[in-house]
């Protein structure tokens, strides 16, 4: 028996099927700045649990937007990076970030902090 045809209401739904949720967009956004290891993700997203991070990374790998590379070393080393297909999301992710900056400023003014910006300021000394 043939499988039923997959139907979406809009293409936005298809996009959200791959990158939707609380953690996947953050994982992908961080990967637009280069390869990351598990510990780096945990530092960048301190409220994510290891279980959820692993699950989200596996789903992104399954959808071929993230590549997992395991190095045969002691201790084992694993790195995650965007695939060529994953890099096609960079513009969308950075636009979402800019929209979020505008939204936070509009809604909260100086009564909110975006942690990734604080971290960047510490690293660059700005």
Coordinates of C-alpha atoms in Angstrom, one line a residue, residues 92-106 114:
X92 CA 16.9 33.1 8.0
X93 CA 18.5 32.5 11.4
X94 CA 20.3 35.8 11.4
X95 CA 17.2 37.7 10.3
X96 CA 15.3 36.0 13.2
X97 CA 18.1 37.3 15.5
X98 CA 17.8 40.8 14.2
X99 CA 14.0 40.7 14.6
X100 CA 14.4 39.4 18.1
X101 CA 16.8 42.3 19.0
X102 CA 14.2 44.8 17.7
X103 CA 11.4 43.1 19.5
X104 CA 13.2 43.0 22.9
X105 CA 14.1 46.6 22.6
X106 CA 10.6 47.6 21.6
X114 CA 20.2 39.1 25.5

